[in-house]
PDB file of C-alpha atoms in Angstrom:
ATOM      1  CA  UNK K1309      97.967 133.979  55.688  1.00 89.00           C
ATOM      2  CA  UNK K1310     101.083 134.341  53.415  1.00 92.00           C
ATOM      3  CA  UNK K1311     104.415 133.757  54.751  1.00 92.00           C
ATOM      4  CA  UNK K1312     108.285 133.440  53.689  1.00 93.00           C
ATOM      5  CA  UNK K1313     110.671 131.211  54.344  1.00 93.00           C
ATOM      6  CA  UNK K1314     112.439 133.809  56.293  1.00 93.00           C
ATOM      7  CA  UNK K1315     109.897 133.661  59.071  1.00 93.00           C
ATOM      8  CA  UNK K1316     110.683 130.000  59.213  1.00 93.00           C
ATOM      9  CA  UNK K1317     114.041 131.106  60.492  1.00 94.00           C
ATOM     10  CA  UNK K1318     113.006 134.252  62.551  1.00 94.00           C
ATOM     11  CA  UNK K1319     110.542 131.593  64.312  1.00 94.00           C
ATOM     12  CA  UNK K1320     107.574 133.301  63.554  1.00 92.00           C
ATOM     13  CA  UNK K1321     105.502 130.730  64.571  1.00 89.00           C
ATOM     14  CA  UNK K1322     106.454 130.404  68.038  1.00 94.00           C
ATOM     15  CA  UNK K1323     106.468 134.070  68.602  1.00 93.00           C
ATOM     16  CA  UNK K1324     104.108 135.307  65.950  1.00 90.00           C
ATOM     17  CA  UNK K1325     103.535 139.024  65.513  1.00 90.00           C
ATOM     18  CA  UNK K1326     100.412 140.768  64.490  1.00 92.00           C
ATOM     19  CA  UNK K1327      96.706 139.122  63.687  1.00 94.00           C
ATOM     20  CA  UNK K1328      95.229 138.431  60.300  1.00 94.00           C
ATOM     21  CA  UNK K1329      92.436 141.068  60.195  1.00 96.00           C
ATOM     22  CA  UNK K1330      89.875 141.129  56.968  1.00 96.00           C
ATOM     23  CA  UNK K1331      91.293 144.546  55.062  1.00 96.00           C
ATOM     24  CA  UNK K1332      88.554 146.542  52.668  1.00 97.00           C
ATOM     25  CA  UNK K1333      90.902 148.686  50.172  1.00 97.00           C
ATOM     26  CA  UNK K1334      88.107 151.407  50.282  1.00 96.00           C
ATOM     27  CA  UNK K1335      86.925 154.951  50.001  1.00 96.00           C
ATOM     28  CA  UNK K1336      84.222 155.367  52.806  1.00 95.00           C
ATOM     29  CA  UNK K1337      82.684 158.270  54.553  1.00 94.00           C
ATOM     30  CA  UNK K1338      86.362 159.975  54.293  1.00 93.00           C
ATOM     31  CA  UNK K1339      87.192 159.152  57.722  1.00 96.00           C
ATOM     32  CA  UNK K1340      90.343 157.247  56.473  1.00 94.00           C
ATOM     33  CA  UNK K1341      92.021 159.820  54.081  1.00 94.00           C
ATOM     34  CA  UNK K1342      95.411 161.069  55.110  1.00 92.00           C
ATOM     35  CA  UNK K1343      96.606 157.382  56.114  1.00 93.00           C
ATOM     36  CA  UNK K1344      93.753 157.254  58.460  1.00 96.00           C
ATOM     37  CA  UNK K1345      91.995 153.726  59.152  1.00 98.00           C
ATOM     38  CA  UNK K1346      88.207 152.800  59.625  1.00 98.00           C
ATOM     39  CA  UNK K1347      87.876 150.051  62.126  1.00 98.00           C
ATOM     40  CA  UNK K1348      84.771 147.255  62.810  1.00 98.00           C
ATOM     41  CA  UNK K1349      83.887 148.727  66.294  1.00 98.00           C
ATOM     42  CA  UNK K1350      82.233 145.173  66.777  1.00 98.00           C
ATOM     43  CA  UNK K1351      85.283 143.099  65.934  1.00 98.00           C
ATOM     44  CA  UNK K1352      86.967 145.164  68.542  1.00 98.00           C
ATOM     45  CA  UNK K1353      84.133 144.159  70.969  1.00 98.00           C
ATOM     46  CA  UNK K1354      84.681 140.224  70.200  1.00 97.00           C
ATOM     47  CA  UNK K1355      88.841 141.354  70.838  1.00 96.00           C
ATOM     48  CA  UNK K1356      89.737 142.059  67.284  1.00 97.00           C
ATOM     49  CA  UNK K1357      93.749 143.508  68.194  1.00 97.00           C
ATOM     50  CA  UNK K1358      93.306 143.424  71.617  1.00 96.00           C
ATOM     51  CA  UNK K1359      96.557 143.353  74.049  1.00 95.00           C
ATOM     52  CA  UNK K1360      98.085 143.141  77.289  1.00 96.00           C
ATOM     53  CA  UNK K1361     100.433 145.914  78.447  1.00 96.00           C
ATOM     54  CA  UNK K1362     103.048 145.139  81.570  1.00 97.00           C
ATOM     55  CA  UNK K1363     104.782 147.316  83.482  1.00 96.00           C
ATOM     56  CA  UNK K1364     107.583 146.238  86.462  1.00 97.00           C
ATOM     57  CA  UNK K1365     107.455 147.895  89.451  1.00 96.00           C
ATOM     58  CA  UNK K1366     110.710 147.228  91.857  1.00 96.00           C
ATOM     59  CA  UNK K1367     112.030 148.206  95.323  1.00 95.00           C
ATOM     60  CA  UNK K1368     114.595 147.068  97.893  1.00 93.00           C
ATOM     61  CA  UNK K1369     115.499 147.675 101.548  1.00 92.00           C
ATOM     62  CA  UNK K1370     118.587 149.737 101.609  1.00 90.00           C
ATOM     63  CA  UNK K1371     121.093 150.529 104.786  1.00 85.00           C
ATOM     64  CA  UNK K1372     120.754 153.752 106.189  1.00 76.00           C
ATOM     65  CA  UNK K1373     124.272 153.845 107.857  1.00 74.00           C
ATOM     66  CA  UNK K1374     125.407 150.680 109.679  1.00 74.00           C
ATOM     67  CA  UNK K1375     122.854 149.128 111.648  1.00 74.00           C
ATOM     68  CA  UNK K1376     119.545 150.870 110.209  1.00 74.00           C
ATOM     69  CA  UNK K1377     118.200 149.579 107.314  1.00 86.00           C
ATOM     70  CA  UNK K1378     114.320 150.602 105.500  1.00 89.00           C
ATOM     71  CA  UNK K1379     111.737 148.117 105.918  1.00 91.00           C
ATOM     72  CA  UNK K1380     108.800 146.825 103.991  1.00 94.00           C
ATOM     73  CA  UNK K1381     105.314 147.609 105.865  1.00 93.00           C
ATOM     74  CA  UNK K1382     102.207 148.735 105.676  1.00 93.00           C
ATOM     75  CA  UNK K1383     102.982 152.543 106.702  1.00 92.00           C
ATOM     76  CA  UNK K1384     100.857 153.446 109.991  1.00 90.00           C
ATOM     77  CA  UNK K1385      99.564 157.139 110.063  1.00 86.00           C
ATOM     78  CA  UNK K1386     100.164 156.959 113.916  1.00 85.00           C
ATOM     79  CA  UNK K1387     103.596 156.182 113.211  1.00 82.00           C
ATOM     80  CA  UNK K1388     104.481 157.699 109.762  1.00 85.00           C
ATOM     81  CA  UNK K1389     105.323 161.099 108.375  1.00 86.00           C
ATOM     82  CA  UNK K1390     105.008 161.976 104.566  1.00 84.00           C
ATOM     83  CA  UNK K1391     102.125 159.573 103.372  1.00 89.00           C
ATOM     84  CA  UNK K1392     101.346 159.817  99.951  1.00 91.00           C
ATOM     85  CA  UNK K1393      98.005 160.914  98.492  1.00 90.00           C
ATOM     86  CA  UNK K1394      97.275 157.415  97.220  1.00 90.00           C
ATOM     87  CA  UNK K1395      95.165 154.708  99.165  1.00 93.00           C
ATOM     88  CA  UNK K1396      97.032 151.784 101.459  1.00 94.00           C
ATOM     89  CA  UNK K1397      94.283 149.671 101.987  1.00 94.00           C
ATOM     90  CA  UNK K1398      95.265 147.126  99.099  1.00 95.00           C
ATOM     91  CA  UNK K1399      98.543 146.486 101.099  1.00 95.00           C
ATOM     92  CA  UNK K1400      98.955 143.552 103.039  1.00 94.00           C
ATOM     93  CA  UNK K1401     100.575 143.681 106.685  1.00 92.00           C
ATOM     94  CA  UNK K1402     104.181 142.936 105.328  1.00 92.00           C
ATOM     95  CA  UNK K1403     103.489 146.013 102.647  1.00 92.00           C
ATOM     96  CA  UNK K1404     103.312 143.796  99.563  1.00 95.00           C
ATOM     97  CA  UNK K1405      99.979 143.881  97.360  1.00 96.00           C
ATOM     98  CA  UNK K1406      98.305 140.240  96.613  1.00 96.00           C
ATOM     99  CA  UNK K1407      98.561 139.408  92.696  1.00 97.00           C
ATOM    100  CA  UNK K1408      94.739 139.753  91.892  1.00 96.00           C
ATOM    101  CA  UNK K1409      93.848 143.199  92.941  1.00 96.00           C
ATOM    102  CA  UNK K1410      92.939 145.558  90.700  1.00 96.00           C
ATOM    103  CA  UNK K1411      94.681 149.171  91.222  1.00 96.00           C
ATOM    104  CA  UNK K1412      94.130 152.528  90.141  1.00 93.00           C
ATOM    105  CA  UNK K1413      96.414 155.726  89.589  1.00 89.00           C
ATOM    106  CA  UNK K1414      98.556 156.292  92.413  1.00 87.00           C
ATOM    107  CA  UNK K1415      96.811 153.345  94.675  1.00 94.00           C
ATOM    108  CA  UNK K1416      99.806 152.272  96.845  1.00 95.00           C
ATOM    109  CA  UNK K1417     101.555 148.789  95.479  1.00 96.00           C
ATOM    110  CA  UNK K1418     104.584 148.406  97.826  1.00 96.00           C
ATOM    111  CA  UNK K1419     104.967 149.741 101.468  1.00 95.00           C
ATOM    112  CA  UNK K1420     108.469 150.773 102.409  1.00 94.00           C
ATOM    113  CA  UNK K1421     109.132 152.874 106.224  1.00 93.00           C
ATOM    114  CA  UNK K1422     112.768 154.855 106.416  1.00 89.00           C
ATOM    115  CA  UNK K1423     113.803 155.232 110.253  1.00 87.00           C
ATOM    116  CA  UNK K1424     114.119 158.967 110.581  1.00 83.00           C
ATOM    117  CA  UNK K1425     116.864 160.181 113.057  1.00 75.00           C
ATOM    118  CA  UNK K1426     115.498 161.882 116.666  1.00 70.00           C
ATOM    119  CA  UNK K1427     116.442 165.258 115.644  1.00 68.00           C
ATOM    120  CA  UNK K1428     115.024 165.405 112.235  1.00 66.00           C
ATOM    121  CA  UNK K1429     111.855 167.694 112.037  1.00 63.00           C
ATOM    122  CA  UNK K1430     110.596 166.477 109.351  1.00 60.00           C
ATOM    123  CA  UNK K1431     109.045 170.145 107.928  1.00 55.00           C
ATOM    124  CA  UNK K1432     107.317 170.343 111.010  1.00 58.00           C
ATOM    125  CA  UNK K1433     104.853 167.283 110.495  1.00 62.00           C
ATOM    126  CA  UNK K1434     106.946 165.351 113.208  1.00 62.00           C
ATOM    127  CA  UNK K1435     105.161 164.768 116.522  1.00 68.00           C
ATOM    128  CA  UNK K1436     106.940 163.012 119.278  1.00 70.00           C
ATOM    129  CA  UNK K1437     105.331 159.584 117.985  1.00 74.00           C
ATOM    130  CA  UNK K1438     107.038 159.521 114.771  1.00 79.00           C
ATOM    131  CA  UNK K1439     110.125 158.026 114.380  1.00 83.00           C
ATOM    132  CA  UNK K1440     109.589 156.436 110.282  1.00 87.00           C
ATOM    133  CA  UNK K1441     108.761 158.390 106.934  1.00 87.00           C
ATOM    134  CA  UNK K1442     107.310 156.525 104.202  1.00 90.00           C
ATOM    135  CA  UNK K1443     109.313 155.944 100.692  1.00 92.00           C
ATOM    136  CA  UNK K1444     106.360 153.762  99.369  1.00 94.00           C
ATOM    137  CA  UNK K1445     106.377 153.336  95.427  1.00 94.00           C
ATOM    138  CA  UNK K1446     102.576 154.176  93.954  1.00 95.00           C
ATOM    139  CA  UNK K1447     101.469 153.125  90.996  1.00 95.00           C
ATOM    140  CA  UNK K1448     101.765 156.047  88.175  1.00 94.00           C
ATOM    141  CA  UNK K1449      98.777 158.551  87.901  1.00 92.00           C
ATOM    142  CA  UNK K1450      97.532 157.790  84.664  1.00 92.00           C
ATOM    143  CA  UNK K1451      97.278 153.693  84.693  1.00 92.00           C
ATOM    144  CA  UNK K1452      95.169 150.907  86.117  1.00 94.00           C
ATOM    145  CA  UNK K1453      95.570 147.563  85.974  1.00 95.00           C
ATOM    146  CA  UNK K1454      95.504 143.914  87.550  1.00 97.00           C
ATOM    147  CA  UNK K1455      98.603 143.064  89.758  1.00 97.00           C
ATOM    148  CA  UNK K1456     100.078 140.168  87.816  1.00 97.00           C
ATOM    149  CA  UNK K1457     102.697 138.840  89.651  1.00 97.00           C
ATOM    150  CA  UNK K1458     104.619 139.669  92.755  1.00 97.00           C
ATOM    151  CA  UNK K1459     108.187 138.379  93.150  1.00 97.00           C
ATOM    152  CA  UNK K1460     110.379 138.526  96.878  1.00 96.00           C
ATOM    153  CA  UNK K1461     113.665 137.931  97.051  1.00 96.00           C
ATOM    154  CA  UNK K1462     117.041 138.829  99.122  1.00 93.00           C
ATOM    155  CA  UNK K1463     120.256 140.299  97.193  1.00 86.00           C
ATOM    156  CA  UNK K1464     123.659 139.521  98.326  1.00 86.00           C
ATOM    157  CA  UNK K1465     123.866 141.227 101.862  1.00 84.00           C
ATOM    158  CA  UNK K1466     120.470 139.674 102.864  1.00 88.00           C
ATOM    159  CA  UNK K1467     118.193 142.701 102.304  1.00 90.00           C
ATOM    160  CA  UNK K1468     114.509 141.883 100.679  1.00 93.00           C
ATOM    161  CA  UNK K1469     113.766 143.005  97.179  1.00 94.00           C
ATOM    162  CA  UNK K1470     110.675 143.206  95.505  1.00 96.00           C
ATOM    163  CA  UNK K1471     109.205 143.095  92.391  1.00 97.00           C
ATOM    164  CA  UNK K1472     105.588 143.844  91.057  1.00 97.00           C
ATOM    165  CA  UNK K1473     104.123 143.341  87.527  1.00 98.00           C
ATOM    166  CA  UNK K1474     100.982 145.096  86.427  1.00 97.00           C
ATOM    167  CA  UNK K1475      98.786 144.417  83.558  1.00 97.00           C
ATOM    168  CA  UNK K1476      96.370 146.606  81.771  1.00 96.00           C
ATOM    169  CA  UNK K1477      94.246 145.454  79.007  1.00 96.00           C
ATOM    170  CA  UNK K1478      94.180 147.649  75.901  1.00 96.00           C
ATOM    171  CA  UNK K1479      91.330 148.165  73.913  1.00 97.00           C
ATOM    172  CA  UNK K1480      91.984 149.829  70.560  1.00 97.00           C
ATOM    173  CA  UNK K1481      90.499 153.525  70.112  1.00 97.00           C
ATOM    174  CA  UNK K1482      90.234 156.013  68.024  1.00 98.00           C
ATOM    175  CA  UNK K1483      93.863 157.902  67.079  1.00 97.00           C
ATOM    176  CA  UNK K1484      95.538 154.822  68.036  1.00 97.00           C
ATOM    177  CA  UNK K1485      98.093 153.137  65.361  1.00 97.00           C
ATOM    178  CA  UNK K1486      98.286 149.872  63.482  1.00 97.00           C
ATOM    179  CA  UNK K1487     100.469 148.906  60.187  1.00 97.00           C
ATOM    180  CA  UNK K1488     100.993 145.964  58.246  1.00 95.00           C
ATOM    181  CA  UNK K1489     104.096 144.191  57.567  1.00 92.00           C
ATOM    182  CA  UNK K1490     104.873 146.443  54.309  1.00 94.00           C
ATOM    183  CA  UNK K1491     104.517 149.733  56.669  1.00 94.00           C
ATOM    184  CA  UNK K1492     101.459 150.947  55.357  1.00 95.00           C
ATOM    185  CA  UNK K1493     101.259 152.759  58.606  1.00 96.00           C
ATOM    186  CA  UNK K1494      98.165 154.656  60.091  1.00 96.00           C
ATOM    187  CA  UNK K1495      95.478 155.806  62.729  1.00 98.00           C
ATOM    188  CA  UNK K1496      91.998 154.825  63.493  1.00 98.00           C
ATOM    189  CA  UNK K1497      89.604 157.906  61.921  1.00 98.00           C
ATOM    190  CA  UNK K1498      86.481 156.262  62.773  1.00 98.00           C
ATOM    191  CA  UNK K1499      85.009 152.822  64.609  1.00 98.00           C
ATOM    192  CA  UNK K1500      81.666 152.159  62.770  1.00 98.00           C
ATOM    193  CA  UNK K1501      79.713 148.985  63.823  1.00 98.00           C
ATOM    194  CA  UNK K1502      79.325 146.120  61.917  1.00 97.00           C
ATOM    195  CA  UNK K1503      75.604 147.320  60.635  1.00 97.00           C
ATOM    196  CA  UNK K1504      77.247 150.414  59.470  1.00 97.00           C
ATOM    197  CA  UNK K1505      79.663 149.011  57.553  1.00 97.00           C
ATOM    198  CA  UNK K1506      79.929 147.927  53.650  1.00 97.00           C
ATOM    199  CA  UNK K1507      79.628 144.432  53.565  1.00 97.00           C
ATOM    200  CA  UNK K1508      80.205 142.104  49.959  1.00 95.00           C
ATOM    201  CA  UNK K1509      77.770 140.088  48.575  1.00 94.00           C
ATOM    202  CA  UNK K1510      78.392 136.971  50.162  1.00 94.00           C
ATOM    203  CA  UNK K1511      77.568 139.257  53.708  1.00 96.00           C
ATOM    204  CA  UNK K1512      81.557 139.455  55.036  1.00 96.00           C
ATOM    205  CA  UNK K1513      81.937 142.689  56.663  1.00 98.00           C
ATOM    206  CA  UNK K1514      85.938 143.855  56.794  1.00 98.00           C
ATOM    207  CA  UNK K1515      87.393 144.502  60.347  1.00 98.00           C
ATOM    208  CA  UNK K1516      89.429 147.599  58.520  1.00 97.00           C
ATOM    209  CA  UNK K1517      89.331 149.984  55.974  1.00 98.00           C
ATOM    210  CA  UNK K1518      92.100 151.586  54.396  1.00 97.00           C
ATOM    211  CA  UNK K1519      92.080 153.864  51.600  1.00 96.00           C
ATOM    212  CA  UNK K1520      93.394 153.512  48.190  1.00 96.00           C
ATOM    213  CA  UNK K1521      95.667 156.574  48.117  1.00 95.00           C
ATOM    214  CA  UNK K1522      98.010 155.323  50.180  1.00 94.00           C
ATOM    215  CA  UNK K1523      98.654 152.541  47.780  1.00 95.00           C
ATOM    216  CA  UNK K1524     100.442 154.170  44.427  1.00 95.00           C
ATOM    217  CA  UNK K1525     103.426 156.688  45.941  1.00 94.00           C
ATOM    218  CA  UNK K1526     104.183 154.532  48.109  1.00 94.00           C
ATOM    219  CA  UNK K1527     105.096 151.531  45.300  1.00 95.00           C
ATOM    220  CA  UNK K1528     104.139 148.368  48.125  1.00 94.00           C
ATOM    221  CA  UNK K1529     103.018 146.312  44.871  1.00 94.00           C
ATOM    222  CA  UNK K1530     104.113 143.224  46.683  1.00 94.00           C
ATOM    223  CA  UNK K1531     101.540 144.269  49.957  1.00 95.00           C
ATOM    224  CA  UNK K1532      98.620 144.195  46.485  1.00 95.00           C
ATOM    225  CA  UNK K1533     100.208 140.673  45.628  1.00 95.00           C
ATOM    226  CA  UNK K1534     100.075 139.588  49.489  1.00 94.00           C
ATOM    227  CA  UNK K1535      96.365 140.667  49.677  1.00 95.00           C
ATOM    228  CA  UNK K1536      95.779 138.645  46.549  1.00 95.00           C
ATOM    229  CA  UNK K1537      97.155 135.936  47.908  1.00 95.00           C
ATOM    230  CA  UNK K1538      95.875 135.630  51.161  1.00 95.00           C
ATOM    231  CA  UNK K1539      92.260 135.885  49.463  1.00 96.00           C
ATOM    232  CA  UNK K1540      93.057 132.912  47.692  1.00 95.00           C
ATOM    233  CA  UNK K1541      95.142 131.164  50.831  1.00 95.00           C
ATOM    234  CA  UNK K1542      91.728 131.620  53.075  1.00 94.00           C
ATOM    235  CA  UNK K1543      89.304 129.839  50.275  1.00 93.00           C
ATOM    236  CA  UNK K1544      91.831 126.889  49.354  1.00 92.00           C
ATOM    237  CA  UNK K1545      92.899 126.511  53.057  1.00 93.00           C
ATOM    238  CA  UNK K1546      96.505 126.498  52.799  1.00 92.00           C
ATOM    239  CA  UNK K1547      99.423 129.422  53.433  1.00 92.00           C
ATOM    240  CA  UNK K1548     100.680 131.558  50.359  1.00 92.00           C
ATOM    241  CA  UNK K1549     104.008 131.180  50.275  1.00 93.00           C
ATOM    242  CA  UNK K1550     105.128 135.162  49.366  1.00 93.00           C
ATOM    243  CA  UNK K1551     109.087 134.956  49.343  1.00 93.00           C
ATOM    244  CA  UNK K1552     110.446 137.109  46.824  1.00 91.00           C
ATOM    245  CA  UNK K1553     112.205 135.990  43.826  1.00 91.00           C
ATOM    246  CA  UNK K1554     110.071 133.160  43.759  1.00 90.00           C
ATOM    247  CA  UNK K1555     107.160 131.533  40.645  1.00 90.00           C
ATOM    248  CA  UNK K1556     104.638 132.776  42.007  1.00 90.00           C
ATOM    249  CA  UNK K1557     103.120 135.011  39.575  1.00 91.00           C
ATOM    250  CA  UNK K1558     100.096 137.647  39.878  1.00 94.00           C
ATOM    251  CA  UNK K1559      98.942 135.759  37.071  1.00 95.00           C
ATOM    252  CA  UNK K1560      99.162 132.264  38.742  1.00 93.00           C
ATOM    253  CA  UNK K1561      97.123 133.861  42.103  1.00 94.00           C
ATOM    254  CA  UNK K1562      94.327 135.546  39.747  1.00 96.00           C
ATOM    255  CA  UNK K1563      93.758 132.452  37.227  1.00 95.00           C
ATOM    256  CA  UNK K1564      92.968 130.438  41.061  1.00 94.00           C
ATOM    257  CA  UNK K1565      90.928 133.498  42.016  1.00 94.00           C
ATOM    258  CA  UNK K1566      89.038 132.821  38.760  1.00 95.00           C
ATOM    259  CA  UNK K1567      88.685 129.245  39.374  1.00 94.00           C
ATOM    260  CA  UNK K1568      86.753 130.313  42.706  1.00 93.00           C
ATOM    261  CA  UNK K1569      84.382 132.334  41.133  1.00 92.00           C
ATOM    262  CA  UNK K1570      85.857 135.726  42.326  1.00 94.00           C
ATOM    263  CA  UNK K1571      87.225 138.428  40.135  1.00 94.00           C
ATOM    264  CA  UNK K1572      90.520 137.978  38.741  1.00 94.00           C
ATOM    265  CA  UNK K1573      92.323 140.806  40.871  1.00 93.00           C
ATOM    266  CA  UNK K1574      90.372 140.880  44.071  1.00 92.00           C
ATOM    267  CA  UNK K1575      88.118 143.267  43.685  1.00 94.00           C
ATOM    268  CA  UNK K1576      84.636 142.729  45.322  1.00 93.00           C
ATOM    269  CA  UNK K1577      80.979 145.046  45.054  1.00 95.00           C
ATOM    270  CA  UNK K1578      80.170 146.233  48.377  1.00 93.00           C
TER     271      UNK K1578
END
């Protein structure tokens, strides 16, 4: 909720970074010492820092010698040597996958047949019906996704090329990282939900808790002064402005803390 007139420039508001997340400064169950965090396992539920992860998958046809060139397909077993472990079945007949379809580790997301040449053997897999080998690209062992959007084209000597975007949804989890904008840097210890949780007495539960020690050697006064102010930005229900070098004071942002009824330097019994 506090901004600077720098992000005006960097146009933070049409390409914001981050979320605003409510932050307890808070020893609790000592699952967030050593720059550890405590998370709201139910504002993760309702998509608390929640993102979308995509990953570009390409492939072209490319000459083999002259007259040859590979070909997109759905690879035939009848046909085929050196099929891959992964499943087919998602391809479609011209070896592209439909954006849609939701793939696992090493599922099969574009077909692609090499002729092979009538001698080859092929490591002895060859039988007198084969005459392709498949170069398919899979999708890598250790994601899943949606397919998000499939793109076919044709480069410069009339060859197809093809391009696949997946997208995975990413839930945050324990040992995964988050910082603010002063790098106060660190991983999630714990997820508690919201029951568990200290709570103030107006009933607000924070999304995060992070502890106290990793306030003084690192000197981040000004992330204190940001906190301060975005307490006072979310009653009054306008941004803090928190460029440097400007009037506003910690004295100025406690005496309208005051005026709310809250303690002069933020601090809250939970």
């Amino acid at each position: 909720l506090a901004t600077t007139r720098s992000m005006e420039f960097l146009k933070f508001r049409e390409l914001p970074a981050g979320q605003n997340a409510i932050v307890a400064i808070a020893v609790y169950s000592g699952y967030n010492q050593e720059d550890s965090v405590i998370m709201n396992q139910s504002s993760i539920d309702r998509g608390l820092f929640r993102s979308l992860f995509y990953r570009s998958y390409t492939d072209q046809e490319k000459r083999v010698g002259m007259q040859i060139v590979e070909q997109f397909e759905k690879p035939m077993r009848s046909d085929t040597v050196r099929l891959k472990h992964g499943t087919y079945d998602k391809l479609d007949e011209d070896g592209i996958i439909n954006p849609g379809v939701r793939v696992s580790g090493e599922d099969i997301i574009i077909g692609k047949t090499a002729p092979i040449a009538p001698d080859a053997e092929e490591l002895g897999q060859r039988t007198k019906y084969h005459n392709k080998r498949d170069v398919s690209t899979p999708l890598r062992s250790t994601e899943n996704g949606i397919v998000d959007q499939v793109l076919v084209t044709t480069n410069a000597e009339g060859l197809r090329f093809v391009k696949v975007r997946m997208r995975t949804t990413k839930v945050p989890q324990i040992g995964d990282k988050f910082a603010s904008r002063h790098g106060q840097k660190g991983t999630i210890g714990i997820t508690y939900r919201q029951e568990d949780m200290p709570f103030t007495r107006e009933g607000i539960v924070p999304d995060l808790i992070i502890n106290p020690h990793a306030i003084p050697s690192r000197m981040t006064i000004a992330h204190l002064i940001e906190c301060q102010l975005s307490k006072v930005s979310a009653l009054k229900g306008f941004e803090g402005d928190a460029t440097p070098f400007t009037d506003v004071t910690v004295d100025s942002v406690s005496s309208l803390l005051r005026e709310h009824g809250y303690q002069s330097r933020g601090f809250e019994v939970m």
